[in-house]
Coordinates of C-alpha atoms and ligand atoms in Angstrom, one line a residue:
M8 CA 37.8 24.4 27.5
V9 CA 35.8 23.8 24.5
E10 CA 36.6 20.4 22.8
S11 CA 37.1 20.3 19.1
P12 CA 35.5 17.1 17.4
P13 CA 38.0 14.4 17.2
R14 CA 39.7 13.8 14.1
Q15 CA 39.4 10.6 12.5
P16 CA 42.7 8.4 11.9
A17 CA 43.1 7.7 8.0
L18 CA 42.0 4.2 7.1
P19 CA 44.7 1.7 6.7
R20 CA 45.4 -0.1 3.4
I21 CA 43.4 -3.4 3.8
S22 CA 44.2 -7.1 2.5
A23 CA 41.5 -9.0 0.5
L24 CA 40.6 -10.9 3.4
Q25 CA 39.9 -7.9 5.6
R26 CA 37.8 -6.7 2.6
A27 CA 36.0 -9.7 2.7
W28 CA 35.4 -9.3 6.5
L29 CA 34.4 -5.5 6.1
E30 CA 32.0 -6.4 3.4
E31 CA 30.5 -9.0 5.7
L32 CA 30.0 -6.3 8.4
G33 CA 28.3 -4.2 5.9
L34 CA 31.1 -2.0 5.1
D35 CA 31.1 -2.5 1.4
A36 CA 31.6 -0.5 -1.9
P37 CA 30.5 2.9 -1.3
L38 CA 32.4 3.0 2.0
L39 CA 35.7 1.3 0.9
A40 CA 36.1 3.6 -2.0
P41 CA 39.6 4.3 -3.0
G42 CA 39.6 7.8 -1.4
L43 CA 39.1 6.4 1.9
V44 CA 41.7 4.0 1.6
P45 CA 45.3 5.6 1.4
D46 CA 48.1 3.6 -0.4
D47 CA 50.7 4.6 1.9
P48 CA 49.1 3.8 5.6
P49 CA 51.0 5.6 8.1
T50 CA 53.5 3.9 10.4
V51 CA 54.2 4.2 14.0
P52 CA 57.9 4.0 15.0
S53 CA 58.7 1.3 17.7
G54 CA 60.1 2.7 20.9
R55 CA 57.9 6.0 21.0
A56 CA 57.3 7.1 24.3
A57 CA 54.1 7.0 25.7
R58 CA 52.4 10.5 24.9
T59 CA 49.3 10.7 27.0
G60 CA 49.0 14.4 27.7
E61 CA 46.9 15.2 31.1
A62 CA 44.8 12.4 30.8
T63 CA 44.3 11.5 27.0
A64 CA 46.0 11.7 24.0
R65 CA 43.9 13.0 21.1
V66 CA 44.6 11.8 17.6
E67 CA 46.0 14.7 15.6
D68 CA 47.1 13.0 12.5
A69 CA 47.4 9.3 11.3
G70 CA 51.0 8.7 12.0
D71 CA 51.5 10.4 15.2
H72 CA 50.2 10.5 18.9
F73 CA 49.7 7.2 19.3
I74 CA 50.9 5.3 22.4
D75 CA 53.7 2.8 21.9
V76 CA 53.3 0.7 25.3
G77 CA 55.9 -1.9 24.4
P78 CA 57.3 -5.0 22.7
R79 CA 54.9 -7.4 20.9
H80 CA 54.7 -10.6 22.4
R81 CA 53.0 -13.9 22.8
A82 CA 50.0 -15.1 24.7
Q83 CA 48.7 -17.8 27.3
R84 CA 45.2 -18.2 27.2
V85 CA 43.1 -19.3 30.0
G86 CA 39.4 -18.8 31.2
G87 CA 36.1 -19.8 30.7
H88 CA 35.9 -23.4 29.3
S89 CA 39.3 -23.1 27.5
A90 CA 41.2 -22.9 30.5
G91 CA 45.0 -23.8 29.6
A92 CA 44.4 -24.4 26.3
D93 CA 47.4 -22.5 25.3
S94 CA 50.4 -22.4 27.2
R95 CA 52.6 -20.1 25.1
Q96 CA 54.5 -17.7 27.2
R97 CA 55.4 -14.2 26.6
G98 CA 59.0 -13.2 27.1
G99 CA 62.3 -13.7 25.6
A100 CA 64.4 -10.9 24.4
E101 CA 61.8 -8.3 23.7
G102 CA 59.7 -9.2 26.9
E103 CA 61.5 -8.0 29.8
A104 CA 59.8 -4.8 31.4
W105 CA 56.3 -5.4 29.8
P106 CA 54.1 -7.3 30.6
R107 CA 54.1 -8.0 34.6
A108 CA 51.0 -10.3 34.3
A109 CA 50.5 -12.4 37.3
P110 CA 50.4 -16.2 37.6
A111 CA 47.4 -17.7 36.2
G112 CA 46.3 -19.1 39.8
E113 CA 45.6 -15.6 41.0
L114 CA 43.1 -15.0 38.2
E115 CA 41.4 -18.1 39.1
T116 CA 41.3 -17.2 42.8
L117 CA 39.6 -14.1 41.7
R118 CA 37.1 -16.1 39.3
R119 CA 36.1 -18.1 42.3
Q120 CA 35.6 -15.0 44.6
V121 CA 33.4 -13.5 41.7
E122 CA 31.2 -16.9 41.4
Q123 CA 30.3 -16.7 44.9
C124 CA 29.7 -12.7 45.2
R125 CA 26.7 -11.4 46.6
A126 CA 27.6 -7.7 46.9
C127 CA 24.9 -6.6 44.8
G128 CA 21.3 -7.5 43.7
L129 CA 22.4 -8.9 40.3
C130 CA 23.3 -11.9 42.3
E131 CA 19.8 -12.8 42.8
G132 CA 19.0 -13.3 39.1
R133 CA 22.2 -15.0 37.5
S134 CA 22.6 -18.4 36.6
H135 CA 26.2 -18.3 36.1
A136 CA 28.4 -15.2 37.1
V137 CA 30.5 -14.4 34.0
F138 CA 34.1 -13.6 34.9
G139 CA 35.7 -13.2 31.7
E140 CA 38.0 -15.2 29.3
G141 CA 40.6 -15.2 26.8
V142 CA 44.4 -14.5 26.8
A143 CA 45.3 -14.0 30.3
R144 CA 48.8 -13.0 30.4
A145 CA 49.2 -9.3 29.0
P146 CA 46.5 -9.7 26.4
D147 CA 47.0 -7.4 23.4
W148 CA 43.5 -5.9 24.0
M149 CA 41.1 -6.6 27.0
V150 CA 37.5 -5.9 25.5
V151 CA 35.2 -4.8 28.4
G152 CA 31.5 -4.8 27.9
E153 CA 28.7 -3.7 29.7
A154 CA 27.1 -6.9 31.4
P155 CA 26.3 -10.5 30.3
G156 CA 23.5 -11.1 28.0
D157 CA 21.0 -14.2 28.4
C158 CA 23.5 -16.3 26.3
D159 CA 26.3 -15.5 28.4
D160 CA 24.4 -16.0 31.7
R161 CA 23.4 -19.6 30.8
S162 CA 26.9 -20.6 29.5
G163 CA 29.1 -18.6 32.1
R164 CA 31.1 -17.0 28.8
P165 CA 31.0 -13.4 28.0
F166 CA 30.0 -12.1 24.3
Q167 CA 28.4 -15.4 23.2
G168 CA 25.2 -14.0 21.5
E169 CA 24.8 -12.4 17.9
A170 CA 26.6 -9.1 19.5
G171 CA 29.5 -11.3 20.2
A172 CA 29.8 -12.7 16.8
L173 CA 29.8 -9.4 15.4
L174 CA 32.6 -8.3 17.8
A175 CA 34.6 -11.0 16.9
N176 CA 34.3 -10.3 13.2
M177 CA 35.0 -6.7 13.8
L178 CA 38.3 -7.7 15.6
S179 CA 39.2 -10.0 12.7
A180 CA 38.5 -7.0 10.4
V181 CA 41.3 -5.1 11.9
G182 CA 43.6 -8.2 12.2
I183 CA 42.9 -8.9 15.8
V184 CA 43.3 -12.8 16.5
A185 CA 41.0 -13.3 19.5
D186 CA 42.5 -16.6 20.5
D187 CA 45.8 -15.1 20.5
Q188 CA 45.4 -11.5 21.6
V189 CA 42.3 -10.9 23.2
Y190 CA 40.5 -11.1 26.9
A191 CA 37.1 -10.4 27.2
T192 CA 34.8 -9.4 30.1
N193 CA 32.3 -6.9 31.3
L194 CA 31.9 -4.2 33.7
V195 CA 29.4 -6.3 35.7
K196 CA 29.7 -10.0 36.0
C197 CA 26.3 -10.9 36.6
R198 CA 23.1 -10.4 34.1
P199 CA 20.8 -7.6 34.8
L200 CA 17.4 -9.1 34.2
G201 CA 15.5 -7.6 31.2
N202 CA 18.9 -6.6 29.7
R203 CA 18.6 -3.2 31.3
P204 CA 21.9 -1.3 31.8
P205 CA 23.4 -2.1 35.3
L206 CA 22.6 0.7 37.7
P207 CA 25.6 2.7 39.3
E208 CA 25.3 1.0 42.7
E209 CA 26.0 -2.3 40.6
I210 CA 28.6 -0.9 38.8
A211 CA 30.3 0.4 41.9
A212 CA 30.1 -2.8 43.7
C213 CA 31.5 -5.1 41.0
L214 CA 34.3 -2.5 39.6
P215 CA 36.8 -3.6 42.0
Y216 CA 36.9 -7.2 40.2
L217 CA 37.6 -5.7 36.9
R218 CA 40.4 -3.3 38.4
Q219 CA 41.8 -6.5 40.0
Q220 CA 41.6 -8.2 36.7
V221 CA 43.4 -5.4 35.1
V222 CA 46.2 -5.8 37.4
L223 CA 46.4 -9.5 37.1
L224 CA 46.2 -9.5 33.2
A225 CA 48.2 -6.4 32.5
P226 CA 46.6 -5.8 29.3
R227 CA 48.4 -3.8 26.7
L228 CA 45.3 -1.9 25.8
I229 CA 41.6 -1.6 26.8
L230 CA 38.8 -1.2 24.3
A231 CA 35.4 -0.3 26.1
V232 CA 32.5 -1.0 24.1
G233 CA 29.2 0.9 24.7
R234 CA 28.5 4.0 26.5
V235 CA 28.2 2.4 29.9
A236 CA 31.7 0.7 29.8
A237 CA 33.2 3.9 28.1
Q238 CA 32.1 6.5 30.7
T239 CA 32.8 4.2 33.5
L240 CA 36.3 3.6 32.6
T241 CA 37.0 7.1 31.4
G242 CA 35.6 8.4 34.4
S243 CA 33.5 11.1 32.2
Q244 CA 30.0 11.5 31.7
S245 CA 30.4 12.7 28.1
T246 CA 28.6 10.8 25.4
L247 CA 30.1 8.0 23.5
S248 CA 30.6 10.2 20.4
Q249 CA 32.5 12.8 22.5
L250 CA 34.9 9.9 23.8
R251 CA 35.4 8.2 20.4
G252 CA 38.3 9.0 18.2
R253 CA 41.2 9.4 20.7
V254 CA 43.3 7.4 23.1
H255 CA 42.7 8.0 26.5
A256 CA 44.7 6.8 29.6
F257 CA 43.2 3.9 32.2
E258 CA 45.1 4.2 35.5
S259 CA 45.5 0.8 36.7
P260 CA 45.4 0.3 40.2
D261 CA 48.8 -0.7 40.1
G262 CA 49.7 3.0 38.7
R263 CA 50.3 1.6 35.2
Q264 CA 48.8 3.9 32.5
I265 CA 46.9 1.7 30.1
P266 CA 45.7 2.9 26.7
L267 CA 42.3 3.0 26.5
V268 CA 40.0 3.3 23.4
V269 CA 36.3 3.3 23.3
T270 CA 33.7 2.5 20.5
H271 CA 29.9 1.2 19.9
H272 CA 28.7 -1.6 21.5
P273 CA 28.3 -4.3 19.0
A274 CA 24.4 -4.7 20.0
S275 CA 23.9 -1.1 18.9
L276 CA 25.6 -1.5 16.0
L277 CA 23.2 -4.4 15.0
L278 CA 20.6 -2.0 15.7
Q279 CA 22.3 1.1 13.8
P280 CA 24.6 -0.5 11.3
Q281 CA 25.5 3.1 10.1
H282 CA 27.8 3.5 13.1
K283 CA 29.9 0.3 11.9
L284 CA 32.5 2.6 10.1
D285 CA 33.1 4.8 13.1
A286 CA 33.4 1.7 15.0
W287 CA 36.2 0.2 12.6
R288 CA 37.6 3.4 12.8
D289 CA 38.0 2.9 16.3
L290 CA 39.2 -0.5 16.3
V291 CA 42.0 0.7 13.7
L292 CA 43.0 3.5 16.2
A293 CA 43.3 0.9 18.8
R294 CA 45.4 -1.5 16.8
R295 CA 47.8 1.5 15.9
A296 CA 47.9 2.5 19.5
V297 CA 49.7 -1.0 20.6
R298 CA 51.3 -2.1 17.5
Ligands
LIG20 N1 27.5 -10.0 26.3 C1 28.7 -9.5 26.9 O1 29.3 -10.4 27.4 N2 28.7 -8.4 27.2 C2 28.2 -7.4 26.7 O2 28.2 -6.1 26.8 C3 26.8 -7.9 25.9 C4 26.8 -9.1 25.8
LIG21 FE1 29.2 -9.4 42.8 FE2 29.4 -8.3 40.4 FE3 27.7 -10.2 40.5 FE4 27.2 -7.7 41.7 S1 27.5 -8.0 39.5 S2 26.8 -9.9 42.6 S3 29.0 -7.3 42.5 S4 29.9 -10.4 40.8

Protein backbone atom coordinates (compact mmCIF):
# COMPACT_ATOMS: atom_id res chain seq x y z
CA MET A 1 0.00 0.00 0.00
CA VAL A 2 1.35 3.42 -0.91
CA GLU A 3 1.31 5.70 2.09
CA SER A 4 0.37 9.32 1.66
CA PRO A 5 2.75 11.73 3.37
CA PRO A 6 1.81 12.40 6.98
CA ARG A 7 -0.30 15.47 7.55
CA GLN A 8 1.05 17.86 10.08
CA PRO A 9 -1.06 18.71 13.12
CA ALA A 10 -1.98 22.36 13.38
CA LEU A 11 0.27 24.25 15.73
CA PRO A 12 -1.34 25.30 18.99
CA ARG A 13 -1.72 28.77 20.37
CA ILE A 14 1.40 29.45 22.40
CA SER A 15 2.05 31.46 25.50
CA ALA A 16 4.63 34.21 25.79
CA LEU A 17 6.82 31.83 27.79
CA GLN A 18 6.62 29.13 25.16
CA ARG A 19 7.32 31.69 22.45
CA ALA A 20 10.46 32.65 24.35
CA TRP A 21 11.54 29.00 24.49
CA LEU A 22 10.81 28.54 20.81
CA GLU A 23 12.84 31.57 19.93
CA GLU A 24 15.66 30.13 21.95
CA LEU A 25 15.33 26.94 19.90
CA GLY A 26 15.71 28.98 16.76
CA LEU A 27 12.01 28.80 15.93
CA ASP A 28 11.59 32.51 15.71
CA ALA A 29 9.64 35.17 13.89
CA PRO A 30 9.31 33.78 10.35
CA LEU A 31 8.29 30.33 11.54
CA LEU A 32 5.92 31.66 14.15
CA ALA A 33 4.07 33.93 11.73
CA PRO A 34 0.38 34.35 12.67
CA GLY A 35 -0.83 32.00 9.93
CA LEU A 36 0.95 29.09 11.60
CA VAL A 37 -0.65 29.61 14.96
CA PRO A 38 -4.44 29.23 14.91
CA ASP A 39 -6.46 31.27 17.40
CA ASP A 40 -8.58 28.30 18.38
CA PRO A 41 -6.38 25.30 19.04
CA PRO A 42 -8.13 21.97 18.57
CA THR A 43 -9.21 20.22 21.69
CA VAL A 44 -9.30 16.50 22.35
CA PRO A 45 -12.36 15.40 24.31
CA SER A 46 -11.42 13.43 27.41
CA GLY A 47 -12.58 9.83 27.49
CA ARG A 48 -12.18 9.26 23.76
CA ALA A 49 -11.40 5.63 23.14
CA ALA A 50 -7.99 4.67 21.81
CA ARG A 51 -8.05 4.59 18.04
CA THR A 52 -4.96 2.85 16.89
CA GLY A 53 -6.15 1.27 13.64
CA GLU A 54 -4.16 -1.85 12.87
CA ALA A 55 -0.81 -0.70 14.10
CA THR A 56 -0.79 3.07 14.04
CA ALA A 57 -3.16 6.00 14.18
CA ARG A 58 -2.39 8.45 11.41
CA VAL A 59 -3.12 12.05 12.21
CA GLU A 60 -5.86 13.07 9.83
CA ASP A 61 -6.86 16.35 11.34
CA ALA A 62 -5.71 18.38 14.23
CA GLY A 63 -8.59 17.67 16.58
CA ASP A 64 -9.23 14.00 15.93
CA HIS A 65 -7.49 10.62 15.80
CA PHE A 66 -5.36 11.24 18.81
CA ILE A 67 -5.17 8.56 21.41
CA ASP A 68 -6.54 9.34 24.84
CA VAL A 69 -4.96 6.84 27.16
CA GLY A 70 -6.40 7.87 30.47
CA PRO A 71 -6.62 10.39 33.26
CA ARG A 72 -3.87 12.77 34.15
CA HIS A 73 -2.04 11.94 37.30
CA ARG A 74 0.89 12.85 39.50
CA ALA A 75 4.37 11.55 39.50
CA GLN A 76 6.93 9.81 41.66
CA ARG A 77 10.46 10.58 40.62
CA VAL A 78 13.32 8.15 41.08
CA GLY A 79 16.51 7.20 39.36
CA GLY A 80 20.04 8.39 38.75
CA HIS A 81 21.18 10.74 41.46
CA SER A 82 17.70 11.92 42.38
CA ALA A 83 16.27 8.64 43.64
CA GLY A 84 13.26 9.15 45.79
CA ALA A 85 13.43 12.92 45.44
CA ASP A 86 9.69 13.28 44.95
CA SER A 87 7.34 10.89 46.63
CA ARG A 88 4.06 12.22 45.28
CA GLN A 89 1.77 9.37 44.41
CA ARG A 90 -0.55 8.96 41.52
CA GLY A 91 -4.06 7.74 41.98
CA GLY A 92 -6.98 9.20 43.85
CA ALA A 93 -10.37 9.53 42.27
CA GLU A 94 -9.00 9.57 38.74
CA GLY A 95 -6.22 7.06 39.02
CA GLU A 96 -7.75 3.60 39.37
CA ALA A 97 -7.25 1.68 36.13
CA TRP A 98 -4.19 3.52 34.84
CA PRO A 99 -1.37 3.40 35.63
CA ARG A 100 -0.24 0.06 36.96
CA ALA A 101 3.39 0.96 37.49
CA ALA A 102 5.40 -1.45 39.63
CA PRO A 103 6.90 -0.58 43.01
CA ALA A 104 10.16 1.37 42.73
CA GLY A 105 12.11 -1.55 44.24
CA GLU A 106 11.58 -3.64 41.13
CA LEU A 107 13.05 -0.89 38.98
CA GLU A 108 16.07 -0.69 41.27
CA THR A 109 16.57 -4.45 40.98
CA LEU A 110 16.57 -4.09 37.21
CA ARG A 111 19.02 -1.18 37.47
CA ARG A 112 21.44 -3.36 39.41
CA GLN A 113 21.19 -6.08 36.75
CA VAL A 114 22.00 -3.54 34.06
CA GLU A 115 24.96 -2.18 36.02
CA GLN A 116 26.45 -5.67 36.14
CA CYS A 117 25.41 -6.73 32.64
CA ARG A 118 28.00 -8.19 30.26
CA ALA A 119 25.58 -9.41 27.60
CA CYS A 120 27.23 -7.52 24.75
CA GLY A 121 30.60 -6.04 23.88
CA LEU A 122 29.59 -2.53 24.93
CA CYS A 123 30.27 -3.50 28.55
CA GLU A 124 34.02 -3.40 27.74
CA GLY A 125 34.15 0.32 27.08
CA ARG A 126 31.79 1.69 29.68
CA SER A 127 32.58 3.72 32.79
CA HIS A 128 28.96 3.51 33.90
CA ALA A 129 25.94 1.76 32.49
CA VAL A 130 23.24 4.42 32.03
CA PHE A 131 20.00 2.88 33.17
CA GLY A 132 17.72 5.90 32.95
CA GLU A 133 16.12 8.34 35.34
CA GLY A 134 13.09 10.46 35.99
CA VAL A 135 9.48 9.90 36.95
CA ALA A 136 9.22 6.22 37.74
CA ARG A 137 5.49 5.75 38.25
CA ALA A 138 3.59 6.08 35.00
CA PRO A 139 5.47 9.04 33.56
CA ASP A 140 3.51 11.00 31.02
CA TRP A 141 6.40 10.61 28.59
CA MET A 142 9.14 8.00 28.43
CA VAL A 143 11.85 9.45 26.19
CA VAL A 144 14.00 6.80 24.51
CA GLY A 145 17.27 7.87 22.94
CA GLU A 146 19.88 5.83 21.14
CA ALA A 147 22.77 5.28 23.52
CA PRO A 148 24.68 7.14 26.21
CA GLY A 149 27.21 9.70 25.05
CA ASP A 150 30.53 10.52 26.69
CA CYS A 151 29.05 12.82 29.38
CA ASP A 152 26.39 10.25 30.14
CA ASP A 153 28.96 7.46 30.42
CA ARG A 154 30.98 9.53 32.86
CA SER A 155 28.02 10.57 35.01
CA GLY A 156 25.81 7.49 34.69
CA ARG A 157 22.88 9.74 33.69
CA PRO A 158 21.16 10.04 30.31
CA PHE A 159 21.04 13.13 28.10
CA GLN A 160 23.64 15.15 29.99
CA GLY A 161 25.37 16.87 27.08
CA GLU A 162 24.39 19.66 24.72
CA ALA A 163 21.82 17.46 22.97
CA GLY A 164 20.22 16.74 26.33
CA ALA A 165 19.97 20.46 27.06
CA LEU A 166 18.25 20.99 23.73
CA LEU A 167 15.87 18.13 24.47
CA ALA A 168 14.98 19.72 27.81
CA ASN A 169 14.25 23.01 26.06
CA MET A 170 12.13 21.27 23.45
CA LEU A 171 10.08 19.59 26.17
CA SER A 172 9.61 22.90 27.95
CA ALA A 173 8.51 24.50 24.71
CA VAL A 174 5.47 22.23 24.58
CA GLY A 175 4.78 22.59 28.29
CA ILE A 176 6.23 19.29 29.46
CA VAL A 177 7.87 19.61 32.86
CA ALA A 178 10.67 17.07 32.87
CA ASP A 179 10.82 16.75 36.66
CA ASP A 180 7.12 15.96 36.91
CA GLN A 181 6.37 14.14 33.69
CA VAL A 182 9.36 12.45 32.06
CA TYR A 183 11.48 9.34 32.39
CA ALA A 184 14.53 9.30 30.07
CA THR A 185 16.52 6.30 28.94
CA ASN A 186 18.13 4.76 25.85
CA LEU A 187 17.87 1.75 23.59
CA VAL A 188 21.24 0.54 24.82
CA LYS A 189 22.55 1.28 28.26
CA CYS A 190 26.29 1.38 27.58
CA ARG A 191 28.15 3.89 25.42
CA PRO A 192 29.38 2.75 22.02
CA LEU A 193 32.94 4.04 21.68
CA GLY A 194 33.37 6.89 19.23
CA ASN A 195 29.67 7.72 19.37
CA ARG A 196 28.85 5.20 16.66
CA PRO A 197 25.26 3.94 16.44
CA PRO A 198 24.72 0.70 18.36
CA LEU A 199 24.92 -2.47 16.26
CA PRO A 200 21.82 -4.62 15.72
CA GLU A 201 23.24 -7.34 17.97
CA GLU A 202 23.92 -4.80 20.73
CA ILE A 203 20.38 -3.48 20.47
CA ALA A 204 19.02 -7.02 20.52
CA ALA A 205 21.05 -7.85 23.63
CA CYS A 206 19.89 -4.74 25.47
CA LEU A 207 16.27 -4.44 24.35
CA PRO A 208 14.89 -6.80 27.02
CA TYR A 209 15.94 -4.24 29.64
CA LEU A 210 14.05 -1.45 27.90
CA ARG A 211 11.00 -3.66 27.46
CA GLN A 212 11.10 -4.50 31.15
CA GLN A 213 11.43 -0.81 31.99
CA VAL A 214 8.30 -0.14 29.95
CA VAL A 215 6.39 -2.74 31.96
CA LEU A 216 7.64 -1.44 35.31
CA LEU A 217 7.21 2.25 34.54
CA ALA A 218 3.91 2.04 32.63
CA PRO A 219 4.49 5.28 30.69
CA ARG A 220 1.49 6.95 29.11
CA LEU A 221 3.45 7.71 25.95
CA ILE A 222 6.83 6.82 24.48
CA LEU A 223 8.82 9.42 22.53
CA ALA A 224 11.53 7.78 20.42
CA VAL A 225 14.22 10.26 19.46
CA GLY A 226 16.31 9.55 16.37
CA ARG A 227 16.19 7.03 13.59
CA VAL A 228 17.61 4.06 15.44
CA ALA A 229 15.19 4.31 18.37
CA ALA A 230 12.31 5.05 16.00
CA GLN A 231 12.98 2.07 13.76
CA THR A 232 13.58 -0.29 16.65
CA LEU A 233 10.48 0.67 18.61
CA THR A 234 8.16 0.74 15.60
CA GLY A 235 9.70 -2.46 14.21
CA SER A 236 9.95 -0.72 10.83
CA GLN A 237 12.80 0.01 8.46
CA SER A 238 11.05 3.14 7.13
CA THR A 239 12.95 6.38 7.28
CA LEU A 240 12.51 8.76 10.19
CA SER A 241 10.60 11.18 7.98
CA GLN A 242 8.21 8.39 7.00
CA LEU A 243 7.69 7.43 10.63
CA ARG A 244 7.09 10.97 11.90
CA GLY A 245 3.75 12.71 11.99
CA ARG A 246 1.51 9.99 13.40
CA VAL A 247 0.91 8.11 16.60
CA HIS A 248 2.16 4.53 16.49
CA ALA A 249 1.35 1.87 19.05
CA PHE A 250 4.11 0.15 21.02
CA GLU A 251 3.04 -3.22 22.31
CA SER A 252 4.33 -3.55 25.85
CA PRO A 253 5.29 -7.08 26.96
CA ASP A 254 2.32 -6.94 29.35
CA GLY A 255 -0.02 -6.48 26.39
CA ARG A 256 -0.67 -2.78 26.78
CA GLN A 257 -0.70 -0.64 23.64
CA ILE A 258 1.30 2.48 24.41
CA PRO A 259 1.14 5.50 22.08
CA LEU A 260 4.52 6.04 20.45
CA VAL A 261 5.64 9.19 18.68
CA VAL A 262 8.98 9.51 16.91
CA THR A 263 11.01 12.61 16.26
CA HIS A 264 14.45 13.87 15.34
CA HIS A 265 17.31 13.26 17.73
CA PRO A 266 18.35 16.50 19.45
CA ALA A 267 21.96 15.83 18.44
CA SER A 268 20.89 15.85 14.79
CA LEU A 269 18.89 19.05 15.40
CA LEU A 270 22.07 20.71 16.59
CA LEU A 271 23.56 19.94 13.18
CA GLN A 272 20.38 20.47 11.15
CA PRO A 273 18.37 23.19 12.89
CA GLN A 274 16.03 23.39 9.93
CA HIS A 275 14.32 20.29 11.34
CA LYS A 276 13.44 21.98 14.61
CA LEU A 277 10.00 23.05 13.45
CA ASP A 278 9.18 19.45 12.51
CA ALA A 279 10.46 18.32 15.90
CA TRP A 280 8.25 20.84 17.60
CA ARG A 281 5.26 19.57 15.62
CA ASP A 282 6.10 16.04 16.74
CA LEU A 283 6.14 17.10 20.36
CA VAL A 284 2.84 18.93 19.93
CA LEU A 285 1.42 15.71 18.49
CA ALA A 286 2.76 13.74 21.45
CA ARG A 287 1.40 16.31 23.88
CA ARG A 288 -2.07 15.99 22.44
CA ALA A 289 -1.95 12.22 22.34
CA VAL A 290 -2.02 11.99 26.13
CA ARG A 291 -3.42 15.26 27.35
N1 LIG B 1 22.57 10.96 25.46
C1 LIG B 1 21.65 10.01 25.66
O1 LIG B 1 21.39 9.63 26.81
N2 LIG B 1 21.03 9.48 24.60
C2 LIG B 1 21.26 9.85 23.36
O2 LIG B 1 20.64 9.32 22.44
C3 LIG B 1 22.24 10.85 23.14
C4 LIG B 1 22.89 11.40 24.22
FE1 LIG C 1 24.32 -5.23 28.80
FE2 LIG C 1 22.97 -3.41 27.39
FE3 LIG C 1 25.36 -2.78 28.37
FE4 LIG C 1 25.18 -4.51 26.34
S1 LIG C 1 24.62 -2.33 26.29
S2 LIG C 1 26.45 -4.75 28.18
S3 LIG C 1 23.26 -5.58 26.83
S4 LIG C 1 23.52 -3.27 29.55
